[in-house]
XYZ file of C-alpha atoms in Angstrom:
738
model
C 0.000 0.000 0.000
C 2.688 2.494 1.031
C 4.716 1.794 -2.120
C 1.692 2.178 -4.385
C 0.709 5.469 -2.758
C 4.322 6.659 -2.919
C 4.203 6.195 -6.681
C 0.792 7.836 -6.883
C 2.036 10.851 -4.935
C 5.099 11.284 -7.147
C 2.994 10.870 -10.297
C 0.542 13.535 -9.119
C 3.465 15.814 -8.263
C 5.110 15.434 -11.680
C 1.859 15.627 -13.658
C 0.407 18.338 -11.443
C -1.069 20.405 -14.272
C -2.838 17.382 -15.741
C -4.136 16.255 -12.332
C -5.368 19.737 -11.464
C -7.122 20.098 -14.828
C -8.795 16.714 -14.418
C -10.206 17.730 -11.051
C -11.361 21.078 -12.437
C -13.143 19.193 -15.214
C -14.762 16.829 -12.698
C -15.891 19.784 -10.583
C -17.333 21.571 -13.635
C -19.181 18.429 -14.766
C -20.689 17.881 -11.309
C -21.699 21.534 -11.035
C -23.345 21.409 -14.476
C -25.226 18.229 -13.576
C -26.405 19.768 -10.297
C -27.590 22.934 -12.054
C -29.613 20.910 -14.559
C -31.036 18.488 -11.992
C -34.720 18.847 -11.078
C -35.715 19.831 -7.562
C -35.056 17.023 -5.101
C -38.144 15.216 -3.801
C -38.893 15.236 -0.120
C -37.548 12.313 1.856
C -40.779 10.493 2.622
C -40.427 8.344 5.696
C -40.831 4.763 4.486
C -40.467 1.878 6.935
C -40.550 -1.385 4.967
C -41.966 -4.342 6.872
C -43.651 -2.361 9.655
C -47.389 -2.388 10.398
C -47.711 1.358 9.898
C -46.130 1.080 6.430
C -48.345 -1.882 5.523
C -51.361 0.244 6.466
C -50.169 3.150 4.309
C -49.551 0.820 1.367
C -53.016 -0.690 1.794
C -54.571 2.788 1.802
C -52.786 3.643 -1.457
C -54.223 0.483 -3.040
C -57.781 0.632 -1.712
C -58.241 4.433 -1.678
C -56.525 5.494 -4.934
C -56.064 9.236 -5.227
C -56.992 9.870 -1.604
C -53.465 10.629 -0.497
C -52.047 13.993 -1.431
C -48.424 14.921 -1.839
C -49.310 18.586 -1.541
C -48.759 20.819 1.449
C -51.404 21.207 4.098
C -52.318 24.041 6.460
C -54.563 23.930 9.482
C -55.897 27.389 10.364
C -56.939 27.483 14.017
C -59.421 30.154 15.178
C -59.926 30.999 18.847
C -62.703 33.354 19.960
C -62.030 36.257 22.363
C -62.426 35.519 26.066
C -66.045 35.054 27.050
C -67.223 34.627 23.430
C -68.055 31.692 21.169
C -66.473 31.131 17.779
C -69.999 30.351 16.563
C -71.238 33.876 17.353
C -72.478 35.543 14.174
C -69.688 38.134 13.934
C -66.944 35.608 14.672
C -68.459 33.049 12.330
C -68.628 35.599 9.516
C -64.978 36.556 10.068
C -63.898 32.891 9.948
C -65.854 32.201 6.762
C -64.441 35.307 5.090
C -60.861 34.262 5.906
C -61.430 30.707 4.662
C -62.975 31.955 1.416
C -60.040 34.287 0.770
C -57.573 31.465 1.249
C -59.661 29.129 -0.944
C -59.386 31.538 -3.895
C -55.653 30.842 -4.288
C -54.606 29.240 -7.559
C -52.525 26.588 -5.760
C -55.282 25.645 -3.303
C -56.856 22.243 -3.819
C -59.500 22.592 -1.103
C -60.325 24.708 1.933
C -62.925 23.215 4.275
C -65.231 25.534 6.217
C -65.154 24.445 9.895
C -68.878 25.127 10.282
C -69.739 22.587 7.593
C -67.362 19.916 8.904
C -68.259 17.516 11.730
C -66.210 17.969 14.898
C -64.272 20.974 13.505
C -65.678 23.178 16.299
C -64.730 22.397 19.897
C -67.456 21.268 22.312
C -67.141 24.459 24.340
C -67.586 26.501 21.142
C -64.419 28.581 21.618
C -62.158 27.003 18.993
C -62.518 25.946 15.350
C -60.135 24.881 12.621
C -60.148 24.895 8.827
C -58.066 22.450 6.790
C -56.461 23.778 3.598
C -54.784 21.408 1.141
C -52.582 22.546 -1.719
C -51.754 21.127 -5.134
C -48.030 21.673 -4.610
C -45.513 20.750 -1.950
C -44.419 23.318 0.600
C -41.173 24.077 -1.248
C -43.133 24.754 -4.456
C -45.673 27.153 -2.969
C -45.262 30.687 -4.314
C -44.601 33.682 -2.111
C -48.060 34.942 -3.003
C -49.698 31.760 -1.737
C -47.731 31.838 1.505
C -48.392 35.559 1.960
C -52.134 34.989 1.568
C -51.969 32.324 4.260
C -49.903 34.515 6.568
C -52.298 37.439 6.029
C -54.953 35.418 7.860
C -53.063 36.102 11.073
C -53.574 39.833 10.724
C -57.098 39.488 9.327
C -58.093 37.411 12.328
C -56.496 39.866 14.722
C -58.393 42.741 13.089
C -61.640 40.794 13.658
C -60.758 40.226 17.307
C -59.873 36.540 16.834
C -56.694 34.667 17.648
C -55.525 32.884 14.492
C -52.572 30.508 14.147
C -51.464 28.155 11.406
C -50.139 24.623 11.708
C -49.239 22.036 9.096
C -46.543 21.839 6.453
C -47.444 24.811 4.244
C -45.350 27.340 6.148
C -42.441 25.036 6.967
C -39.148 26.850 6.342
C -36.888 25.368 3.697
C -33.892 23.524 5.196
C -30.666 25.508 5.192
C -27.514 24.329 3.452
C -25.262 26.361 5.698
C -25.291 29.205 8.118
C -23.359 32.069 9.683
C -22.063 29.807 12.434
C -20.693 27.426 9.826
C -18.705 30.316 8.331
C -17.367 30.978 11.832
C -16.367 27.307 12.016
C -14.419 27.672 8.765
C -12.693 30.794 10.060
C -11.678 28.926 13.222
C -10.353 26.085 11.061
C -8.294 28.558 9.028
C -6.843 30.161 12.165
C -5.915 26.767 13.615
C -4.208 25.786 10.368
C -2.199 29.025 10.267
C -1.103 28.576 13.895
C -0.219 24.924 13.291
C 1.811 25.478 10.122
C 2.952 29.093 10.445
C 2.343 29.455 6.713
C -0.650 30.808 4.832
C 0.055 28.493 1.901
C 0.240 25.412 4.135
C -2.976 26.474 5.846
C -4.703 27.209 2.561
C -4.098 23.865 0.856
C -6.244 21.779 3.272
C -9.015 24.373 3.042
C -8.804 24.448 -0.757
C -8.921 20.664 -1.174
C -11.760 20.402 1.367
C -13.802 23.040 -0.463
C -13.230 21.298 -3.798
C -14.218 18.007 -2.180
C -17.479 19.234 -0.705
C -18.300 21.104 -3.930
C -17.952 17.870 -5.911
C -19.678 15.784 -3.233
C -22.605 18.122 -2.657
C -23.051 18.780 -6.392
C -23.142 15.026 -6.982
C -25.723 14.550 -4.234
C -27.896 17.296 -5.735
C -27.426 15.904 -9.255
C -28.785 12.483 -8.298
C -31.806 14.085 -6.630
C -31.201 13.692 -2.910
C -32.858 15.947 -0.345
C -31.414 19.053 1.311
C -31.031 17.257 4.653
C -28.884 14.595 2.981
C -26.913 17.343 1.253
C -26.272 19.134 4.542
C -24.924 15.975 6.172
C -22.643 15.329 3.206
C -21.414 18.928 3.480
C -20.777 18.563 7.212
C -18.743 15.364 7.053
C -17.006 16.124 3.765
C -15.727 19.454 5.036
C -14.489 18.043 8.345
C -12.630 15.009 7.013
C -11.425 16.867 3.914
C -9.517 19.393 6.018
C -8.193 16.759 8.411
C -6.938 14.359 5.738
C -5.085 17.093 3.896
C -3.699 18.413 7.195
C -1.987 15.100 7.964
C -0.393 14.784 4.539
C 0.853 18.396 4.427
C 2.298 17.981 7.913
C 4.156 14.829 6.884
C 5.422 16.538 3.722
C 6.920 19.332 5.819
C 8.551 16.778 8.107
C 10.118 14.972 5.160
C 11.418 18.231 3.704
C 12.899 19.095 7.100
C 14.890 15.845 6.891
C 16.475 17.016 3.648
C 14.466 15.133 1.044
C 13.570 16.742 -2.257
C 10.097 18.131 -2.832
C 9.049 15.287 -5.136
C 10.460 12.597 -2.883
C 8.867 14.235 0.167
C 5.472 14.236 -1.519
C 5.878 10.559 -2.347
C 6.921 9.704 1.202
C 4.099 11.785 2.716
C 1.451 10.144 0.542
C 3.020 6.715 1.088
C 2.931 7.006 4.892
C 0.396 9.609 6.032
C -1.608 8.888 2.885
C -1.855 5.229 3.892
C -3.274 6.300 7.250
C -5.720 8.599 5.445
C -6.858 5.780 3.159
C -7.472 3.310 5.968
C -8.993 5.866 8.335
C -11.297 7.046 5.569
C -12.228 3.469 4.782
C -13.444 2.949 8.355
C -15.615 6.069 8.039
C -17.039 4.796 4.750
C -17.734 1.364 6.265
C -19.584 2.966 9.176
C -21.656 5.250 6.935
C -22.432 2.684 4.260
C -23.294 0.250 7.038
C -26.381 2.341 7.783
C -27.928 0.486 4.841
C -28.390 -2.614 7.019
C -31.003 -0.757 9.093
C -33.506 -0.992 6.248
C -34.792 2.611 6.413
C -34.387 4.241 2.969
C -33.937 7.770 4.352
C -31.101 6.623 6.608
C -29.539 4.646 3.771
C -29.502 7.720 1.520
C -27.944 9.854 4.240
C -25.230 7.283 4.907
C -24.365 6.620 1.269
C -24.296 10.322 0.354
C -21.967 11.117 3.263
C -19.816 8.050 2.479
C -19.496 9.178 -1.123
C -18.343 12.623 -0.029
C -15.758 11.077 2.311
C -14.492 8.926 -0.574
C -14.064 12.056 -2.686
C -12.092 13.662 0.178
C -9.750 10.647 0.323
C -9.060 10.598 -3.420
C -8.476 14.357 -3.436
C -6.000 14.099 -0.566
C -4.067 11.392 -2.422
C -4.033 13.051 -5.865
C -4.965 16.741 -5.993
C -3.108 17.647 -2.802
C 0.237 16.247 -4.071
C -0.335 18.189 -7.291
C -0.961 21.403 -5.358
C 2.152 20.764 -3.280
C 3.997 20.704 -6.585
C 2.809 24.258 -7.240
C 3.730 25.387 -3.712
C 6.806 23.284 -2.994
C 8.522 25.792 -0.718
C 5.646 28.108 0.137
C 4.192 25.540 2.556
C 7.459 25.244 4.518
C 8.233 27.060 7.777
C 9.651 30.559 7.400
C 13.181 29.544 8.464
C 13.302 26.729 5.937
C 12.014 28.980 3.158
C 14.866 31.395 3.885
C 17.422 28.605 3.596
C 18.253 28.495 7.312
C 19.246 24.984 8.424
C 16.674 23.719 10.879
C 17.773 22.760 14.349
C 16.686 19.515 15.965
C 14.226 21.561 17.994
C 12.666 22.925 14.822
C 12.498 19.434 13.364
C 10.915 18.043 16.504
C 13.832 15.611 17.019
C 14.125 13.847 20.342
C 17.221 15.823 21.427
C 15.378 19.087 21.155
C 13.190 20.687 23.804
C 10.212 18.398 24.492
C 7.014 19.669 22.962
C 3.593 19.470 24.599
C 2.859 16.089 23.034
C 6.081 14.643 24.402
C 5.447 16.017 27.904
C 1.855 14.757 27.939
C 2.790 11.263 26.729
C 5.564 11.068 29.313
C 3.107 12.055 32.048
C 0.560 9.421 30.985
C 3.105 6.606 30.623
C 4.459 7.300 34.122
C 0.967 7.032 35.694
C -1.050 4.900 33.268
C -3.375 3.236 35.778
C -4.343 6.471 37.561
C -4.908 8.266 34.238
C -6.982 5.355 32.946
C -9.236 5.194 36.010
C -9.722 8.972 36.157
C -10.607 9.174 32.450
C -13.049 6.265 32.592
C -14.735 7.752 35.670
C -15.103 11.156 33.994
C -16.531 9.681 30.804
C -18.912 7.564 32.851
C -20.271 10.625 34.644
C -20.780 12.489 31.359
C -22.649 9.472 29.972
C -25.154 9.239 32.863
C -27.916 11.269 31.104
C -27.885 8.662 28.309
C -29.880 6.299 30.531
C -32.789 8.793 30.469
C -32.935 9.144 26.703
C -36.392 9.412 25.120
C -36.795 8.923 21.385
C -39.394 10.355 19.023
C -39.939 12.408 15.904
C -40.274 16.141 16.548
C -43.533 17.751 15.455
C -45.167 21.121 15.998
C -45.071 20.509 19.760
C -41.274 20.810 19.629
C -41.376 24.186 17.859
C -40.566 27.349 19.834
C -43.575 28.902 21.553
C -43.003 32.030 19.455
C -43.959 30.226 16.239
C -47.469 30.116 14.848
C -47.154 26.335 14.366
C -46.595 25.791 18.083
C -49.394 28.172 19.064
C -51.763 26.357 16.685
C -50.802 23.046 18.275
C -51.466 24.392 21.773
C -54.792 25.952 20.748
C -56.016 22.646 19.315
C -54.893 20.790 22.432
C -56.741 23.288 24.654
C -59.910 23.241 22.566
C -60.154 19.597 21.526
C -57.908 17.757 23.980
C -54.191 16.808 23.849
C -54.848 13.716 21.731
C -56.454 15.698 18.914
C -53.041 16.609 17.486
C -52.179 12.948 17.059
C -55.236 10.974 15.877
C -54.666 7.329 15.045
C -55.732 5.945 11.675
C -57.185 2.458 11.945
C -57.579 0.539 8.678
C -60.108 -2.307 8.536
C -59.269 -4.726 5.731
C -62.569 -6.553 5.135
C -61.787 -7.910 1.700
C -63.426 -11.324 1.371
C -65.550 -10.784 4.505
C -69.282 -11.558 4.187
C -70.407 -8.377 5.968
C -67.702 -5.623 5.836
C -69.986 -3.011 7.453
C -70.670 -5.255 10.427
C -66.930 -5.869 10.783
C -66.227 -2.117 10.773
C -68.987 -1.494 13.312
C -67.600 -4.224 15.551
C -64.134 -2.673 15.319
C -65.507 0.789 16.147
C -67.402 -0.585 19.142
C -64.321 -2.405 20.455
C -62.142 0.684 19.996
C -64.657 2.920 21.781
C -64.437 0.667 24.826
C -60.634 0.771 24.903
C -59.099 2.752 27.751
C -57.378 5.890 26.493
C -59.729 6.507 23.541
C -61.768 9.734 23.470
C -63.711 9.152 20.278
C -63.968 6.962 17.195
C -65.185 8.429 13.902
C -67.827 6.701 11.768
C -66.340 4.222 9.305
C -65.469 5.601 5.865
C -65.475 2.909 3.150
C -63.722 2.872 -0.186
C -65.649 2.542 -3.457
C -65.337 -1.237 -3.409
C -66.755 -1.378 0.081
C -64.083 -3.795 1.286
C -61.891 -1.410 3.309
C -62.870 1.058 6.023
C -61.075 3.914 7.741
C -61.583 4.860 11.380
C -60.069 7.893 13.065
C -59.341 7.295 16.746
C -58.583 10.258 19.025
C -56.517 9.346 22.109
C -56.852 11.074 25.465
C -53.130 11.834 25.599
C -50.616 13.777 23.505
C -48.919 12.201 20.451
C -45.501 11.813 22.078
C -46.730 10.559 25.447
C -45.973 7.056 26.680
C -49.708 6.456 27.215
C -50.431 7.030 23.525
C -47.705 4.610 22.521
C -49.144 2.026 24.911
C -52.584 2.615 23.398
C -51.275 1.763 19.929
C -49.837 -1.495 21.194
C -53.148 -2.239 22.936
C -55.165 -1.664 19.748
C -52.790 -3.813 17.745
C -53.174 -6.485 20.382
C -56.962 -6.462 19.807
C -56.579 -7.153 16.070
C -56.443 -10.969 16.346
C -59.683 -11.020 18.373
C -61.443 -8.892 15.738
C -60.200 -11.153 12.944
C -61.431 -14.274 14.755
C -64.900 -12.720 15.243
C -65.405 -11.056 11.845
C -62.627 -12.248 9.558
C -61.441 -8.643 9.030
C -57.880 -7.516 9.648
C -57.112 -4.335 11.597
C -53.992 -2.203 11.064
C -52.957 0.937 12.945
C -50.980 3.784 11.478
C -50.368 7.497 12.115
C -47.390 9.694 12.833
C -47.213 8.344 16.376
C -47.456 4.765 15.094
C -44.691 5.462 12.597
C -42.502 6.794 15.423
C -43.067 3.655 17.468
C -42.368 1.372 14.522
C -39.246 3.342 13.641
C -37.897 3.118 17.192
C -38.494 -0.631 17.265
C -36.983 -1.126 13.821
C -33.917 0.882 14.776
C -33.567 -1.032 18.046
C -33.800 -4.353 16.227
C -31.189 -3.241 13.688
C -28.733 -1.802 16.220
C -26.945 -5.040 17.130
C -26.606 -6.291 13.528
C -25.383 -2.851 12.505
C -22.806 -2.734 15.284
C -21.702 -6.257 14.440
C -21.154 -5.298 10.793
C -19.243 -2.050 11.265
C -17.324 -3.046 14.389
C -16.430 -6.450 12.945
C -15.186 -5.013 9.657
C -13.345 -2.172 11.388
C -11.617 -4.516 13.854
C -10.534 -6.713 10.972
C -9.278 -3.663 9.083
C -7.354 -2.395 12.109
C -5.830 -5.842 12.626
C -4.464 -5.563 9.101
C -3.176 -2.055 9.799
C -1.613 -2.584 13.238
C -0.796 -6.323 13.148
C -2.382 -6.647 16.579
C -5.482 -8.060 18.257
C -5.596 -5.950 21.418
C -5.142 -2.552 19.749
C -8.256 -2.913 17.515
C -10.313 -4.201 20.456
C -9.174 -1.247 22.550
C -10.091 1.109 19.718
C -13.591 -0.330 19.433
C -14.211 -0.168 23.195
C -12.907 3.389 23.392
C -15.502 4.559 20.913
C -18.273 3.398 23.280
C -17.108 6.004 25.790
C -17.151 8.702 23.111
C -20.640 7.883 21.882
C -21.938 7.546 25.445
C -20.673 11.032 26.255
C -22.197 12.423 23.055
C -25.611 10.993 23.935
C -25.254 12.346 27.455
C -24.741 15.840 26.047
C -27.715 15.514 23.696
C -30.053 14.398 26.480
C -28.829 17.115 28.841
C -29.335 19.889 26.268
C -32.256 18.855 24.065
C -34.233 16.818 26.587
C -33.388 18.361 29.963
C -32.767 21.889 28.697
C -29.277 22.433 30.150
C -27.600 25.321 28.274
C -30.473 25.153 25.793
C -30.734 28.941 25.478
C -27.035 29.166 24.693
C -27.327 27.117 21.504
C -30.804 28.250 20.506
C -32.944 25.310 21.650
C -36.287 26.987 22.333
C -38.221 23.839 23.168
C -37.012 20.647 24.794
C -38.349 17.281 23.726
C -37.371 13.755 22.724
C -34.237 12.938 20.760
C -34.936 12.176 17.081
C -35.491 8.421 16.726
C -32.838 7.833 14.090
C -30.207 9.855 15.941
C -28.726 6.970 18.014
C -27.892 4.645 15.151
C -26.806 7.484 12.854
C -24.564 9.055 15.486
C -23.097 5.676 16.417
C -22.152 5.048 12.791
C -20.558 8.432 12.188
C -18.786 8.612 15.553
C -17.367 5.139 15.097
C -15.877 6.112 11.766
C -14.414 9.362 13.074
C -13.101 7.647 16.220
C -11.163 5.219 14.065
C -9.697 8.206 12.182
C -7.802 9.454 15.214
C -6.951 5.912 16.272
C -5.257 5.274 12.935
C -3.472 8.637 12.748
C -2.146 8.510 16.300
C -1.367 4.827 16.770
C 0.240 4.531 13.332
C 3.067 6.833 14.428
C 3.400 4.927 17.711
C 3.652 1.593 15.919
C 6.028 3.102 13.372
C 8.406 3.928 16.213
C 7.881 0.493 17.786
C 8.649 -1.478 14.619
C 11.810 0.594 14.211
C 13.114 -0.797 17.506
C 11.916 1.537 20.260
C 10.597 0.160 23.524
C 6.795 0.396 24.077
C 6.875 3.421 26.433
C 9.392 5.284 24.305
C 7.417 4.496 21.145
C 4.339 6.114 22.724
C 6.328 9.268 23.499
C 7.838 9.334 20.001
C 4.470 8.862 18.382
C 2.986 11.718 20.392
C 5.957 13.967 19.639
C 5.306 13.616 15.918
C 1.514 13.434 15.832
C -0.055 15.007 18.950
C 0.146 18.573 17.637
C -1.369 17.660 14.299
C -4.064 15.426 15.815
C -4.961 18.231 18.221
C -5.248 20.708 15.363
C -7.312 18.240 13.327
C -9.673 17.653 16.249
C -10.150 21.372 16.886
C -10.902 21.905 13.207
C -13.428 19.076 13.121
C -15.073 20.316 16.323
C -15.304 23.823 14.870
C -16.885 22.539 11.639
C -19.452 20.383 13.451
C -20.197 23.067 16.033
C -20.969 25.441 13.171
C -24.050 23.391 12.339
C -25.425 23.911 15.853
C -26.486 27.360 14.706
C -28.846 26.017 12.045
C -32.577 26.133 12.642
C -33.441 22.512 11.779
C -33.562 20.505 15.002
C -32.130 17.306 13.514
C -29.083 19.076 12.036
C -28.589 21.000 15.285
C -28.583 17.699 17.208
C -26.094 16.131 14.812
C -23.800 19.157 15.075
C -23.758 19.091 18.880
C -23.508 15.300 19.057
C -20.595 15.070 16.629
C -18.736 18.055 18.114
C -19.027 16.539 21.602
C -18.067 13.077 20.400
C -14.971 14.338 18.557
C -13.884 16.369 21.582
C -14.206 13.403 23.950
C -12.737 10.925 21.496
C -9.732 13.003 20.480
C -8.743 14.525 23.816
C -9.942 11.980 26.366
C -10.066 8.616 24.616
C -7.304 8.769 21.996
C -4.945 11.253 23.668
C -5.397 9.878 27.194
C -6.911 6.411 27.354
C -4.966 5.073 24.372
C -1.454 5.860 25.679
C -2.460 4.700 29.167
C -3.721 1.338 27.884
C -0.733 0.894 25.550
C 1.635 1.643 28.428
C -0.083 -0.961 30.604
C -0.028 -3.571 27.828
C 3.577 -2.998 26.809
C 4.842 -5.445 24.174
C 1.601 -7.439 24.410
C -0.207 -4.632 22.583
C 1.625 -5.489 19.354
C 1.366 -9.278 19.438
C -0.459 -11.155 16.691
C -0.906 -14.942 16.620
C 1.307 -16.551 13.975
C -1.616 -18.244 12.228
C -3.456 -14.921 12.014
C -0.328 -13.137 10.834
C -0.092 -15.569 7.908
C -3.736 -14.991 6.925
C -3.855 -11.200 7.134
C -2.312 -9.250 4.229
C 0.646 -7.007 5.020
C -0.282 -3.521 3.823
C 2.788 -1.778 5.300
C 0.857 1.283 6.428
C 3.880 2.659 8.320
C 5.957 2.477 5.144
C 8.636 0.256 6.685
C 9.286 -1.602 3.438
C 9.102 1.649 1.516
C 11.685 3.237 3.821
C 14.105 0.313 3.440
C 13.776 0.501 -0.333
C 14.259 4.267 -0.436
C 17.359 4.047 1.745
C 19.023 2.169 -1.102
C 18.451 5.123 -3.453
C 21.695 7.182 -3.738
C 20.266 10.517 -2.541
C 17.075 12.399 -1.931
C 17.340 14.227 -5.205
C 17.827 11.091 -7.277
C 16.407 10.901 -10.753
C 13.202 9.193 -11.733
C 15.171 6.292 -13.177
C 16.810 5.677 -9.801
C 13.373 5.687 -8.160
C 11.784 3.482 -10.807
C 12.337 0.312 -8.813
C 10.558 1.710 -5.735
């Protein structure tokens, strides 16, 4: 591997104009394809194999044309204190507003609450009108949305309180934000401080920007949603900067040792590039592994992000060496650019003044057991909130109280009861039953007797008369545990109904979908972990020629992900520091967050494991004792790993400032996980465990050593071969045998 990448790096260096032009052409082609691509469809939540999905599919078959892909608005009217919404003046104002909205060219229907059963609350203070549109929310014109928003002022002028729920006024997801720009600025500052050169700092940023431009354009071109695009942007930017950072740093180290620019590029790509390739592969495995969950939305998110990471790897191994060819000396430290011979201190040699990485590694290796226990205890405390995690899909109830969607939700709950915002849809499949109407009536009677049910609507049959719909209003809110229990209770009554009438009963709704999603994700968690952890351990065995080091790496990630979940629960569920990051309303953690975060964090955790431990093993295989190898590895890599972690934290933290709750959660979760993994697990636990294990850390059974391929990630074979070359500035012919 190292030899192949060495050749690739030198080729890219020599043919830098050709390589750069090829990447420019690829970028232009992707941008053109993205510009010509139609608008991406919304990511409909499909859960294959679940009861809620079976019910939806049955509805599409038996009630053709009944489902609408258009946006919907629910206008909620509340009468002034002491008045009824049915009073003549209030009724006239409501009807006028509904008629004005109904005149819109994009409106499919607008239902007058006074002509609709149960659209006026029993106390007569609240009513709602349902407006459906021909187009999706993103396709509604400004005029249509303005007409809908004008109802707020029209209602206020008539003395009514009017609020609007539904999807019609949903804001379009953002692709970036001001805080993300701040994250990029922080990354740039860290790079300048780390390298002391604007050119050296600029190359990682340039390659990362090219990478996310190609990745995001590709995602848009194939028609993926904006949420998927944002996640690809987030991960592509973070790993793109980090991967380039490691290679540029190694290039500078090789130049400091007196090698020529071309040879240094080859060596940097052959060694640090090998670490980049394998670290990136673990990230790709973790992201692509999301496909095993069986939820299409999650699969798209994982594959899009994995594709962007792959682009970042290839760019780091090809375009970056080409760019180093254009800036051979500009990326070097100031002293080296001026021709001043670097001292051992400047080179970071062991006889120079110990740097922070050396001092920290020495401290940890002197007290490994105490450091290990203290770190594990601290991570355990941070992870405590994880045991209180509650999962769900955020709806209007999770919106800030300042929004009209949240106020509409509260008004409906006050007027019609908390369960009104989450009615359950019960489908009665009576195909082949002698008396379908009797079966539906029996189902309605059984449901009405069920504890936790407020009301059951009359059965609505399809044209064939073999399928009926019942709307069941629970007594409790959509996200409450009681409502979830009610769904399980109703599903438990289905066999009894089928034995009595022959009809099948299925339950679906947003709440039912949330329950089915949580169960599906829980069922898939162990297989998913087995796939990604198994493949990653095998990959790390190949890289490190060890059994204990990969196992330690996998266990360490559990601490990182536990701490990340602890932070999410504390902020988004408990409300700690919620105001600081703009969380206006606490609520459950998004159902798909655990498995998604586990996948991404695992991949990123293996990044730092590979980058850090590779340098430690490199020193060990060159003859250093275990403790000294740890110190040597930290002397060469701690500064760069620290810079890479700060950059990644800054990039992820930038997404905390976005308005979409799911993206905000991912930003906080990933930023926390990277912080804990880089500075506590990899920089503290790893050297402590390696110090305690000593030589045992690098043992591999002989039979396993024969089976596993030798990829030479440290470049040991490459180094031995290059030492036979006459000098660093040797010709291409002299390097041809490498």
